[in-house]
Amino acid sequence: IDISLVYRVKDYEGNIIHLLYRGKGNIRENVYYLSGVISDITDKINQERIIRDNLEKYRQVIEGSKGRACIRQ
């Protein structure tokens, strides 16, 4: 069975780390066997969150501008 899982864990300091597991799995006699790679995708998840938040802010500016808006970065 091909598996792709995204999950989060806490490190010993309490920080949340987002992980991606990709690999294969098998079940034999009610035991789950996994073989694959685990990658830290915390930075990617955080960047996606920032982009999503900024898009929402820009959307609110545009919708509340009554037809005129100038956005500078």
PDB file of C-alpha atoms in Angstrom:
ATOM      1  CA  ILE A   1       0.000   0.000   0.000  1.00  0.00           C
ATOM      2  CA  ASP A   2       1.439   3.421  -0.979  1.00  0.00           C
ATOM      3  CA  ILE A   3       1.045   5.921   1.851  1.00  0.00           C
ATOM      4  CA  SER A   4       1.407   9.695   2.118  1.00  0.00           C
ATOM      5  CA  LEU A   5       0.654  11.223   5.533  1.00  0.00           C
ATOM      6  CA  VAL A   6       0.968  14.763   6.878  1.00  0.00           C
ATOM      7  CA  TYR A   7       0.968  15.056  10.639  1.00  0.00           C
ATOM      8  CA  ARG A   8       2.326  17.236  13.399  1.00  0.00           C
ATOM      9  CA  VAL A   9       4.264  16.527  16.551  1.00  0.00           C
ATOM     10  CA  LYS A  10       5.641  18.603  19.405  1.00  0.00           C
ATOM     11  CA  ASP A  11       9.337  18.752  20.127  1.00  0.00           C
ATOM     12  CA  TYR A  12      10.740  18.726  23.651  1.00  0.00           C
ATOM     13  CA  GLU A  13      10.358  22.545  23.853  1.00  0.00           C
ATOM     14  CA  GLY A  14       6.687  22.398  22.863  1.00  0.00           C
ATOM     15  CA  ASN A  15       7.139  23.678  19.288  1.00  0.00           C
ATOM     16  CA  ILE A  16       4.902  22.125  16.648  1.00  0.00           C
ATOM     17  CA  ILE A  17       6.734  20.385  13.799  1.00  0.00           C
ATOM     18  CA  HIS A  18       4.867  19.429  10.623  1.00  0.00           C
ATOM     19  CA  LEU A  19       6.019  16.149   9.072  1.00  0.00           C
ATOM     20  CA  LEU A  20       5.342  14.399   5.773  1.00  0.00           C
ATOM     21  CA  TYR A  21       5.669  10.625   5.568  1.00  0.00           C
ATOM     22  CA  ARG A  22       5.873   8.967   2.146  1.00  0.00           C
ATOM     23  CA  GLY A  23       6.389   5.295   1.702  1.00  0.00           C
ATOM     24  CA  LYS A  24       4.791   1.922   1.730  1.00  0.00           C
ATOM     25  CA  GLY A  25       2.804   0.106   4.340  1.00  0.00           C
ATOM     26  CA  ASN A  26       1.737  -3.426   4.993  1.00  0.00           C
ATOM     27  CA  ILE A  27      -0.495  -5.129   7.546  1.00  0.00           C
ATOM     28  CA  ARG A  28       0.294  -8.658   8.701  1.00  0.00           C
ATOM     29  CA  GLU A  29      -1.372 -10.330  11.662  1.00  0.00           C
ATOM     30  CA  ASN A  30      -2.733  -6.976  12.925  1.00  0.00           C
ATOM     31  CA  VAL A  31       0.765  -5.420  12.890  1.00  0.00           C
ATOM     32  CA  TYR A  32       1.409  -2.344  10.739  1.00  0.00           C
ATOM     33  CA  TYR A  33       4.752  -2.240   8.924  1.00  0.00           C
ATOM     34  CA  LEU A  34       5.943   1.036   7.397  1.00  0.00           C
ATOM     35  CA  SER A  35       8.935   1.747   5.188  1.00  0.00           C
ATOM     36  CA  GLY A  36       9.574   5.215   3.813  1.00  0.00           C
ATOM     37  CA  VAL A  37      10.909   8.721   4.326  1.00  0.00           C
ATOM     38  CA  ILE A  38       9.853  11.354   6.863  1.00  0.00           C
ATOM     39  CA  SER A  39      10.432  15.006   5.891  1.00  0.00           C
ATOM     40  CA  ASP A  40      10.108  18.167   7.975  1.00  0.00           C
ATOM     41  CA  ILE A  41       7.694  20.470   6.088  1.00  0.00           C
ATOM     42  CA  THR A  42       7.242  23.028   8.878  1.00  0.00           C
ATOM     43  CA  ASP A  43       8.688  25.924   6.844  1.00  0.00           C
ATOM     44  CA  LYS A  44       6.454  25.106   3.876  1.00  0.00           C
ATOM     45  CA  ILE A  45       3.332  24.959   6.049  1.00  0.00           C
ATOM     46  CA  ASN A  46       4.234  28.263   7.734  1.00  0.00           C
ATOM     47  CA  GLN A  47       4.852  29.979   4.373  1.00  0.00           C
ATOM     48  CA  GLU A  48       1.504  28.727   3.051  1.00  0.00           C
ATOM     49  CA  ARG A  49      -0.201  30.123   6.159  1.00  0.00           C
ATOM     50  CA  ILE A  50       1.458  33.539   5.653  1.00  0.00           C
ATOM     51  CA  ILE A  51       0.387  33.634   1.984  1.00  0.00           C
ATOM     52  CA  ARG A  52      -3.178  32.648   2.889  1.00  0.00           C
ATOM     53  CA  ASP A  53      -3.344  35.346   5.593  1.00  0.00           C
ATOM     54  CA  ASN A  54      -1.963  38.011   3.231  1.00  0.00           C
ATOM     55  CA  LEU A  55      -4.441  37.083   0.514  1.00  0.00           C
ATOM     56  CA  GLU A  56      -7.279  37.477   2.991  1.00  0.00           C
ATOM     57  CA  LYS A  57      -5.975  40.910   4.073  1.00  0.00           C
ATOM     58  CA  TYR A  58      -5.694  42.070   0.445  1.00  0.00           C
ATOM     59  CA  ARG A  59      -9.167  40.735  -0.299  1.00  0.00           C
ATOM     60  CA  GLN A  60     -10.589  42.747   2.596  1.00  0.00           C
ATOM     61  CA  VAL A  61      -8.788  45.895   1.377  1.00  0.00           C
ATOM     62  CA  ILE A  62     -10.092  45.498  -2.167  1.00  0.00           C
ATOM     63  CA  GLU A  63     -13.656  44.669  -1.120  1.00  0.00           C
ATOM     64  CA  GLY A  64     -13.761  47.631   1.265  1.00  0.00           C
ATOM     65  CA  SER A  65     -12.198  50.122  -1.140  1.00  0.00           C
ATOM     66  CA  LYS A  66     -15.362  51.055  -3.081  1.00  0.00           C
ATOM     67  CA  GLY A  67     -13.678  50.376  -6.412  1.00  0.00           C
ATOM     68  CA  ARG A  68     -10.295  52.035  -5.900  1.00  0.00           C
ATOM     69  CA  ALA A  69      -7.199  50.635  -4.263  1.00  0.00           C
ATOM     70  CA  CYS A  70      -3.450  51.004  -4.534  1.00  0.00           C
ATOM     71  CA  ILE A  71      -1.325  48.300  -2.923  1.00  0.00           C
ATOM     72  CA  ARG A  72       2.434  48.797  -2.567  1.00  0.00           C
ATOM     73  CA  GLN A  73       4.941  46.327  -1.291  1.00  0.00           C
TER      74      GLN A  73
END
